[in-house]
Amino acid sequence: MTADITQDTTLPIPPHFDPSKTDSVWGVDYAMIEREGEAWARTHDIAPATSDRVRVALVLIDVQITFCTPGFELFVGGRSGRGAVEDNVRLCEFIYRNMRHITRVFATMDTHTLFQIFHPLFWINSAGRHPAPYTAITHAEVVAGLWKVNPLALNALGTTYGDYTALQKHAEYYTAQLERTGKYALLVWPPHAMLGSIGHALVPSVHEAVEFLNTARASQTGFEIKGGHPLTENYSVFSPEVTTTTGGAPLPGAHKNDAFIETLIGYSSGYDVIGITGQALSHCVAWTIDDLLREIQQRDPAIARKVHIISDCSSPVVTPSYDFTDDAAAALSRFEAAGMRIVKSTDPLTSWPGYAEALNSQS
């Protein structure tokens, strides 16, 4: 029985997949997906996801147009300049080939508005100018008044977080916390993943592949929204960067995503195998896995063996001022040392170490 299930049972790539379209924006033909997905399931004897002996979660971190499509706000090009596009060709092929064994896809969605602590409009200097994108703002600069909270931010945010003085004190506290905990310095990003924008959507090629899987397997994507809090960054889907404000008081609305943690690794609801990939490897992917690892180590370090990082479907941030490639490589080494597995998209899912271990544990 085990030998039959762990053999290479990868599928062919459906004829509708066009890798040349992975770098562009277009509308998914849902009628075609429904029609061909059901036919694909019949032709290849693909069972509903509820029948899986080994429950596999595929977590896609921020595979959104804003990060993955050239010309959009924060395209993750990596050192090759085409990183996220090439990653998503491989990701689509992985999903199509291994959909027989993927129980459910979870997609995190970075979600922003203009007046947030990491966007230019939130800050202003004595000359009345906003910081340019990719400006690093240090705690010392905030204390010295080189960068202050834009008074108009209070108009945009209202009094939920206090008056202007409270916002300025939070800015000082926030930058201090980032530096104290060893996080990256506060980096001002260009507006991106804006709620309601085209850039917020999943990459069409990946969305098409996921919905094809959902049709063939009678599954449903789990969407996890992150990044909407105006006063903290949220690289990780599991927790904001800072959850407190001046004096260590709780920051209203900034809390861990305990529900998603339980979904993935909970004792009664967790998955047997977890695959993780997406953009960017140096930031949202690494931060998400860091938070997941922290939870795992508090519960049972052995759970780390369930996690498989698909490394060739994820690229680091490389900008004119910063190259985070080495940071991403160091993060992968750290995760592997903790027991997580590093895999490639060309590895059949049934060959992943955690898949065989899950089957053996059922024997």
Tab-separated table of C-alpha atoms in Angstrom:
chain	number	residue	atom	x	y	z
A	1	MET	CA	0.000	0.000	0.000
A	2	THR	CA	2.684	2.518	0.978
A	3	ALA	CA	4.778	1.771	-2.093
A	4	ASP	CA	1.812	2.386	-4.383
A	5	ILE	CA	0.990	5.744	-2.802
A	6	THR	CA	4.551	7.084	-2.668
A	7	GLN	CA	5.380	6.288	-6.296
A	8	ASP	CA	5.694	9.173	-8.742
A	9	THR	CA	2.071	9.935	-9.594
A	10	THR	CA	2.657	13.344	-11.144
A	11	LEU	CA	0.279	14.495	-13.846
A	12	PRO	CA	0.891	16.097	-17.239
A	13	ILE	CA	0.578	19.853	-17.672
A	14	PRO	CA	-2.938	20.748	-18.933
A	15	PRO	CA	-2.954	22.173	-22.466
A	16	HIS	CA	-4.455	25.498	-21.378
A	17	PHE	CA	-1.328	26.505	-19.420
A	18	ASP	CA	0.726	29.077	-21.323
A	19	PRO	CA	3.970	29.931	-19.491
A	20	SER	CA	4.554	32.927	-21.760
A	21	LYS	CA	1.575	34.659	-20.117
A	22	THR	CA	2.970	34.398	-16.590
A	23	ASP	CA	4.460	37.899	-16.767
A	24	SER	CA	1.237	39.615	-17.832
A	25	VAL	CA	-2.213	40.511	-16.502
A	26	TRP	CA	-5.311	38.929	-18.005
A	27	GLY	CA	-8.728	37.608	-17.046
A	28	VAL	CA	-9.059	33.960	-16.044
A	29	ASP	CA	-11.644	32.018	-18.055
A	30	TYR	CA	-13.567	30.432	-15.188
A	31	ALA	CA	-16.038	28.648	-17.463
A	32	MET	CA	-13.115	26.898	-19.147
A	33	ILE	CA	-11.558	26.055	-15.782
A	34	GLU	CA	-14.783	24.478	-14.515
A	35	ARG	CA	-15.345	22.528	-17.717
A	36	GLU	CA	-11.797	21.294	-18.211
A	37	GLY	CA	-11.068	20.803	-14.512
A	38	GLU	CA	-13.933	18.356	-14.111
A	39	ALA	CA	-12.936	16.561	-17.303
A	40	TRP	CA	-9.313	16.403	-16.110
A	41	ALA	CA	-10.413	14.766	-12.874
A	42	ARG	CA	-12.370	12.105	-14.768
A	43	THR	CA	-9.598	11.455	-17.291
A	44	HIS	CA	-6.868	11.105	-14.666
A	45	ASP	CA	-8.961	9.553	-11.897
A	46	ILE	CA	-8.338	12.428	-9.481
A	47	ALA	CA	-10.198	11.923	-6.202
A	48	PRO	CA	-11.754	14.692	-4.083
A	49	ALA	CA	-9.390	16.240	-1.559
A	50	THR	CA	-11.403	14.875	1.347
A	51	SER	CA	-10.166	11.374	0.477
A	52	ASP	CA	-6.473	12.193	1.035
A	53	ARG	CA	-4.698	9.856	3.439
A	54	VAL	CA	-1.919	12.404	3.739
A	55	ARG	CA	-3.316	15.925	4.093
A	56	VAL	CA	-1.097	18.427	2.285
A	57	ALA	CA	-1.384	22.206	2.636
A	58	LEU	CA	0.286	24.402	0.024
A	59	VAL	CA	0.838	27.917	1.416
A	60	LEU	CA	1.453	30.606	-1.204
A	61	ILE	CA	2.880	33.786	0.299
A	62	ASP	CA	1.829	36.995	-1.473
A	63	VAL	CA	1.845	35.616	-5.025
A	64	GLN	CA	0.241	38.859	-6.136
A	65	ILE	CA	0.581	41.009	-9.234
A	66	THR	CA	2.196	43.814	-7.224
A	67	PHE	CA	5.201	41.552	-6.443
A	68	CYS	CA	5.223	39.181	-9.395
A	69	THR	CA	4.525	41.173	-12.570
A	70	PRO	CA	7.126	43.421	-14.242
A	71	GLY	CA	6.114	47.055	-14.224
A	72	PHE	CA	4.096	46.824	-11.030
A	73	GLU	CA	4.989	48.460	-7.743
A	74	LEU	CA	7.300	45.989	-6.009
A	75	PHE	CA	8.266	43.442	-8.627
A	76	VAL	CA	10.603	40.892	-7.042
A	77	GLY	CA	13.182	40.458	-9.775
A	78	GLY	CA	15.940	38.896	-7.687
A	79	ARG	CA	19.415	39.063	-9.150
A	80	SER	CA	18.244	37.718	-12.521
A	81	GLY	CA	15.748	40.551	-12.968
A	82	ARG	CA	13.005	38.020	-13.798
A	83	GLY	CA	12.847	36.196	-10.484
A	84	ALA	CA	9.148	36.143	-9.622
A	85	VAL	CA	8.086	35.456	-13.220
A	86	GLU	CA	10.378	32.448	-13.484
A	87	ASP	CA	9.309	31.343	-10.001
A	88	ASN	CA	5.652	31.371	-11.000
A	89	VAL	CA	6.188	29.325	-14.143
A	90	ARG	CA	7.730	26.658	-11.921
A	91	LEU	CA	4.992	27.092	-9.304
A	92	CYS	CA	2.196	26.593	-11.835
A	93	GLU	CA	3.893	23.497	-13.204
A	94	PHE	CA	4.333	22.156	-9.666
A	95	ILE	CA	0.634	22.667	-8.899
A	96	TYR	CA	-0.508	20.993	-12.112
A	97	ARG	CA	1.842	18.028	-11.760
A	98	ASN	CA	1.128	17.414	-8.071
A	99	MET	CA	-2.502	18.452	-7.736
A	100	ARG	CA	-3.518	14.863	-7.074
A	101	HIS	CA	-1.856	15.197	-3.649
A	102	ILE	CA	-2.462	18.847	-2.701
A	103	THR	CA	-5.369	18.873	-0.277
A	104	ARG	CA	-5.823	22.626	-0.003
A	105	VAL	CA	-4.123	25.812	-1.142
A	106	PHE	CA	-3.822	28.763	1.227
A	107	ALA	CA	-2.972	32.153	-0.282
A	108	THR	CA	-1.818	35.091	1.828
A	109	MET	CA	-2.752	38.525	0.494
A	110	ASP	CA	-0.661	41.551	1.392
A	111	THR	CA	-3.235	44.354	1.714
A	112	HIS	CA	-2.458	48.046	2.079
A	113	THR	CA	-3.773	51.615	1.987
A	114	LEU	CA	-1.872	54.884	1.516
A	115	PHE	CA	-1.499	56.128	5.097
A	116	GLN	CA	0.547	53.342	6.668
A	117	ILE	CA	3.774	53.584	8.635
A	118	PHE	CA	5.867	52.103	5.804
A	119	HIS	CA	4.467	54.331	3.008
A	120	PRO	CA	5.771	57.805	2.036
A	121	LEU	CA	2.617	59.774	2.936
A	122	PHE	CA	2.919	58.773	6.597
A	123	TRP	CA	6.176	60.732	7.018
A	124	ILE	CA	7.357	64.293	6.451
A	125	ASN	CA	10.567	66.266	7.057
A	126	SER	CA	11.154	69.891	8.037
A	127	ALA	CA	11.033	70.891	4.376
A	128	GLY	CA	7.590	69.363	4.014
A	129	ARG	CA	8.814	66.520	1.819
A	130	HIS	CA	7.951	62.840	2.064
A	131	PRO	CA	10.702	60.213	2.061
A	132	ALA	CA	11.510	58.599	-1.246
A	133	PRO	CA	10.694	54.905	-1.592
A	134	TYR	CA	13.400	52.644	-0.134
A	135	THR	CA	14.435	55.252	2.421
A	136	ALA	CA	15.481	53.624	5.706
A	137	ILE	CA	14.202	55.552	8.723
A	138	THR	CA	16.100	54.937	11.957
A	139	HIS	CA	14.994	55.481	15.531
A	140	ALA	CA	17.678	58.155	15.960
A	141	GLU	CA	16.321	60.098	12.975
A	142	VAL	CA	12.787	60.018	14.365
A	143	VAL	CA	13.928	61.183	17.815
A	144	ALA	CA	16.003	63.965	16.232
A	145	GLY	CA	12.997	65.121	14.220
A	146	LEU	CA	14.589	64.461	10.835
A	147	TRP	CA	11.455	62.474	10.039
A	148	LYS	CA	8.139	63.121	11.737
A	149	VAL	CA	4.644	61.739	11.369
A	150	ASN	CA	2.778	63.706	8.711
A	151	PRO	CA	0.078	65.701	10.578
A	152	LEU	CA	-2.352	64.805	7.793
A	153	ALA	CA	-2.010	61.157	8.790
A	154	LEU	CA	-4.201	61.952	11.774
A	155	ASN	CA	-6.902	63.219	9.412
A	156	ALA	CA	-6.720	59.954	7.485
A	157	LEU	CA	-6.590	57.599	10.483
A	158	GLY	CA	-8.858	59.392	12.924
A	159	THR	CA	-8.407	59.133	16.671
A	160	THR	CA	-8.463	55.337	17.020
A	161	TYR	CA	-4.775	55.430	17.948
A	162	GLY	CA	-4.822	58.726	19.846
A	163	ASP	CA	-3.923	62.295	18.910
A	164	TYR	CA	-0.943	63.511	16.898
A	165	THR	CA	1.368	63.376	19.911
A	166	ALA	CA	0.429	59.721	20.431
A	167	LEU	CA	1.199	58.940	16.769
A	168	GLN	CA	4.605	60.608	17.043
A	169	LYS	CA	5.416	58.743	20.251
A	170	HIS	CA	4.376	55.493	18.583
A	171	ALA	CA	6.708	56.233	15.666
A	172	GLU	CA	9.604	56.630	18.118
A	173	TYR	CA	8.606	53.487	20.014
A	174	TYR	CA	8.048	51.485	16.823
A	175	THR	CA	11.435	52.225	15.258
A	176	ALA	CA	13.120	51.462	18.590
A	177	GLN	CA	11.337	48.108	18.793
A	178	LEU	CA	12.377	47.135	15.270
A	179	GLU	CA	16.000	47.852	16.074
A	180	ARG	CA	15.860	46.260	19.529
A	181	THR	CA	14.506	42.974	18.182
A	182	GLY	CA	17.002	42.825	15.326
A	183	LYS	CA	14.440	43.368	12.565
A	184	TYR	CA	15.263	45.317	9.443
A	185	ALA	CA	15.234	49.080	9.942
A	186	LEU	CA	11.932	50.682	8.984
A	187	LEU	CA	12.025	50.817	5.198
A	188	VAL	CA	9.693	53.110	3.293
A	189	TRP	CA	8.131	51.123	0.464
A	190	PRO	CA	6.317	52.545	-2.542
A	191	PRO	CA	2.556	52.049	-2.203
A	192	HIS	CA	1.892	48.446	-3.193
A	193	ALA	CA	-0.683	45.674	-2.812
A	194	MET	CA	-3.251	48.438	-2.527
A	195	LEU	CA	-6.688	47.188	-1.560
A	196	GLY	CA	-8.969	47.530	-4.577
A	197	SER	CA	-6.108	47.705	-7.087
A	198	ILE	CA	-5.109	45.351	-9.865
A	199	GLY	CA	-1.816	44.803	-8.081
A	200	HIS	CA	-3.598	43.299	-5.078
A	201	ALA	CA	-4.900	40.319	-7.086
A	202	LEU	CA	-3.221	36.947	-7.414
A	203	VAL	CA	-1.079	36.468	-10.511
A	204	PRO	CA	-3.544	35.224	-13.186
A	205	SER	CA	-1.463	32.186	-14.180
A	206	VAL	CA	-1.207	31.045	-10.566
A	207	HIS	CA	-4.854	31.863	-9.869
A	208	GLU	CA	-5.820	29.812	-12.922
A	209	ALA	CA	-3.743	26.848	-11.718
A	210	VAL	CA	-5.198	27.015	-8.210
A	211	GLU	CA	-8.796	27.205	-9.445
A	212	PHE	CA	-8.129	24.303	-11.825
A	213	LEU	CA	-6.927	22.291	-8.819
A	214	ASN	CA	-9.964	23.380	-6.802
A	215	THR	CA	-12.312	22.235	-9.554
A	216	ALA	CA	-10.608	18.885	-10.079
A	217	ARG	CA	-10.270	18.133	-6.355
A	218	ALA	CA	-13.452	19.760	-5.008
A	219	SER	CA	-11.313	21.971	-2.784
A	220	GLN	CA	-11.458	25.668	-1.889
A	221	THR	CA	-8.680	28.214	-1.502
A	222	GLY	CA	-8.165	29.582	1.981
A	223	PHE	CA	-7.369	33.294	1.751
A	224	GLU	CA	-5.454	34.981	4.577
A	225	ILE	CA	-5.460	38.795	4.542
A	226	LYS	CA	-2.509	40.590	6.152
A	227	GLY	CA	-0.885	44.007	6.266
A	228	GLY	CA	-3.855	46.309	6.793
A	229	HIS	CA	-2.848	47.804	10.146
A	230	PRO	CA	-1.682	51.421	9.655
A	231	LEU	CA	0.882	51.460	12.468
A	232	THR	CA	2.877	48.273	11.967
A	233	GLU	CA	4.366	46.256	9.165
A	234	ASN	CA	3.085	42.712	8.622
A	235	TYR	CA	5.647	40.776	6.632
A	236	SER	CA	4.504	37.551	8.271
A	237	VAL	CA	0.962	36.281	7.867
A	238	PHE	CA	1.103	35.025	11.457
A	239	SER	CA	1.968	38.233	13.290
A	240	PRO	CA	2.630	41.956	12.821
A	241	GLU	CA	6.224	43.101	13.314
A	242	VAL	CA	5.249	45.016	16.445
A	243	THR	CA	2.095	44.333	18.474
A	244	THR	CA	2.585	46.997	21.173
A	245	THR	CA	2.808	50.771	21.358
A	246	THR	CA	4.277	53.421	23.661
A	247	GLY	CA	5.115	51.983	27.066
A	248	GLY	CA	4.482	48.428	25.881
A	249	ALA	CA	0.696	48.815	25.824
A	250	PRO	CA	-1.160	46.570	23.332
A	251	LEU	CA	-1.508	48.183	19.895
A	252	PRO	CA	-5.246	48.025	19.090
A	253	GLY	CA	-5.931	45.606	16.271
A	254	ALA	CA	-2.375	44.226	16.092
A	255	HIS	CA	-2.460	40.573	17.089
A	256	LYS	CA	-1.272	37.124	16.074
A	257	ASN	CA	-3.199	35.097	13.530
A	258	ASP	CA	-3.822	32.224	15.939
A	259	ALA	CA	-6.604	30.769	13.808
A	260	PHE	CA	-4.324	30.169	10.813
A	261	ILE	CA	-1.600	28.726	13.039
A	262	GLU	CA	-4.122	26.228	14.402
A	263	THR	CA	-5.324	25.412	10.891
A	264	LEU	CA	-1.833	24.421	9.815
A	265	ILE	CA	-0.281	22.799	12.899
A	266	GLY	CA	-3.096	22.385	15.413
A	267	TYR	CA	-3.308	19.019	17.153
A	268	SER	CA	-6.750	18.170	15.762
A	269	SER	CA	-6.881	20.308	12.619
A	270	GLY	CA	-3.300	20.457	11.384
A	271	TYR	CA	-1.905	19.127	8.118
A	272	ASP	CA	0.454	16.180	7.709
A	273	VAL	CA	2.635	18.018	5.194
A	274	ILE	CA	3.020	21.763	4.653
A	275	GLY	CA	4.578	23.269	1.516
A	276	ILE	CA	5.490	26.957	1.586
A	277	THR	CA	6.692	29.312	-1.142
A	278	GLY	CA	5.993	32.755	-2.587
A	279	GLN	CA	7.371	36.294	-2.523
A	280	ALA	CA	9.633	37.605	-1.352
A	281	LEU	CA	11.936	34.964	0.080
A	282	SER	CA	13.940	37.540	2.020
A	283	HIS	CA	10.931	39.240	3.573
A	284	CYS	CA	7.358	37.930	3.761
A	285	VAL	CA	8.291	34.292	3.155
A	286	ALA	CA	11.184	34.300	5.633
A	287	TRP	CA	9.213	36.236	8.269
A	288	THR	CA	6.215	33.921	7.924
A	289	ILE	CA	8.349	30.810	8.299
A	290	ASP	CA	10.217	32.368	11.237
A	291	ASP	CA	6.939	32.935	13.068
A	292	LEU	CA	5.700	29.446	12.226
A	293	LEU	CA	8.962	27.951	13.458
A	294	ARG	CA	8.679	29.880	16.712
A	295	GLU	CA	5.209	28.405	17.268
A	296	ILE	CA	6.440	24.936	16.372
A	297	GLN	CA	9.358	25.090	18.795
A	298	GLN	CA	7.007	26.087	21.603
A	299	ARG	CA	4.699	23.148	20.864
A	300	ASP	CA	6.870	20.331	19.527
A	301	PRO	CA	10.106	20.875	17.527
A	302	ALA	CA	9.420	17.651	15.594
A	303	ILE	CA	6.554	19.394	13.767
A	304	ALA	CA	9.216	21.295	11.805
A	305	ARG	CA	9.785	18.130	9.769
A	306	LYS	CA	6.337	18.597	8.219
A	307	VAL	CA	7.355	21.902	6.649
A	308	HIS	CA	8.819	21.869	3.129
A	309	ILE	CA	10.075	25.123	1.607
A	310	ILE	CA	9.883	25.122	-2.200
A	311	SER	CA	13.002	27.202	-2.708
A	312	ASP	CA	12.983	27.600	-6.493
A	313	CYS	CA	9.559	29.288	-6.536
A	314	SER	CA	10.699	32.200	-4.377
A	315	SER	CA	13.150	35.086	-4.889
A	316	PRO	CA	14.735	37.696	-2.592
A	317	VAL	CA	14.273	41.449	-2.776
A	318	VAL	CA	17.009	43.206	-4.757
A	319	THR	CA	16.775	46.995	-5.109
A	320	PRO	CA	19.279	49.628	-6.275
A	321	SER	CA	20.149	50.214	-2.603
A	322	TYR	CA	19.695	46.778	-1.010
A	323	ASP	CA	20.405	43.195	-2.035
A	324	PHE	CA	18.821	40.704	0.371
A	325	THR	CA	19.989	37.560	-1.452
A	326	ASP	CA	22.430	36.573	1.274
A	327	ASP	CA	19.797	37.215	3.951
A	328	ALA	CA	17.431	34.839	2.162
A	329	ALA	CA	20.112	32.134	1.900
A	330	ALA	CA	20.910	32.494	5.601
A	331	ALA	CA	17.219	32.139	6.455
A	332	LEU	CA	16.945	28.903	4.455
A	333	SER	CA	19.993	27.494	6.250
A	334	ARG	CA	18.466	28.417	9.605
A	335	PHE	CA	15.146	26.757	8.759
A	336	GLU	CA	16.859	23.602	7.527
A	337	ALA	CA	18.947	23.416	10.704
A	338	ALA	CA	15.694	23.533	12.697
A	339	GLY	CA	14.368	20.451	10.892
A	340	MET	CA	12.426	21.956	7.988
A	341	ARG	CA	13.033	20.519	4.533
A	342	ILE	CA	14.249	22.470	1.485
A	343	VAL	CA	12.805	21.053	-1.736
A	344	LYS	CA	12.566	21.955	-5.427
A	345	SER	CA	9.447	22.288	-7.559
A	346	THR	CA	10.757	19.479	-9.759
A	347	ASP	CA	10.706	17.047	-6.821
A	348	PRO	CA	7.470	15.029	-6.935
A	349	LEU	CA	5.434	15.837	-3.854
A	350	THR	CA	5.260	12.169	-2.931
A	351	SER	CA	9.082	12.139	-2.756
A	352	TRP	CA	9.135	14.816	-0.048
A	353	PRO	CA	10.537	13.306	3.181
A	354	GLY	CA	7.557	14.429	5.234
A	355	TYR	CA	5.121	12.703	2.895
A	356	ALA	CA	6.691	9.285	3.413
A	357	GLU	CA	6.964	9.924	7.154
A	358	ALA	CA	3.279	10.781	7.331
A	359	LEU	CA	2.365	7.541	5.549
A	360	ASN	CA	4.625	5.472	7.770
A	361	SER	CA	3.098	6.986	10.886
A	362	GLN	CA	-0.286	5.676	9.740
A	363	SER	CA	0.955	2.102	9.282
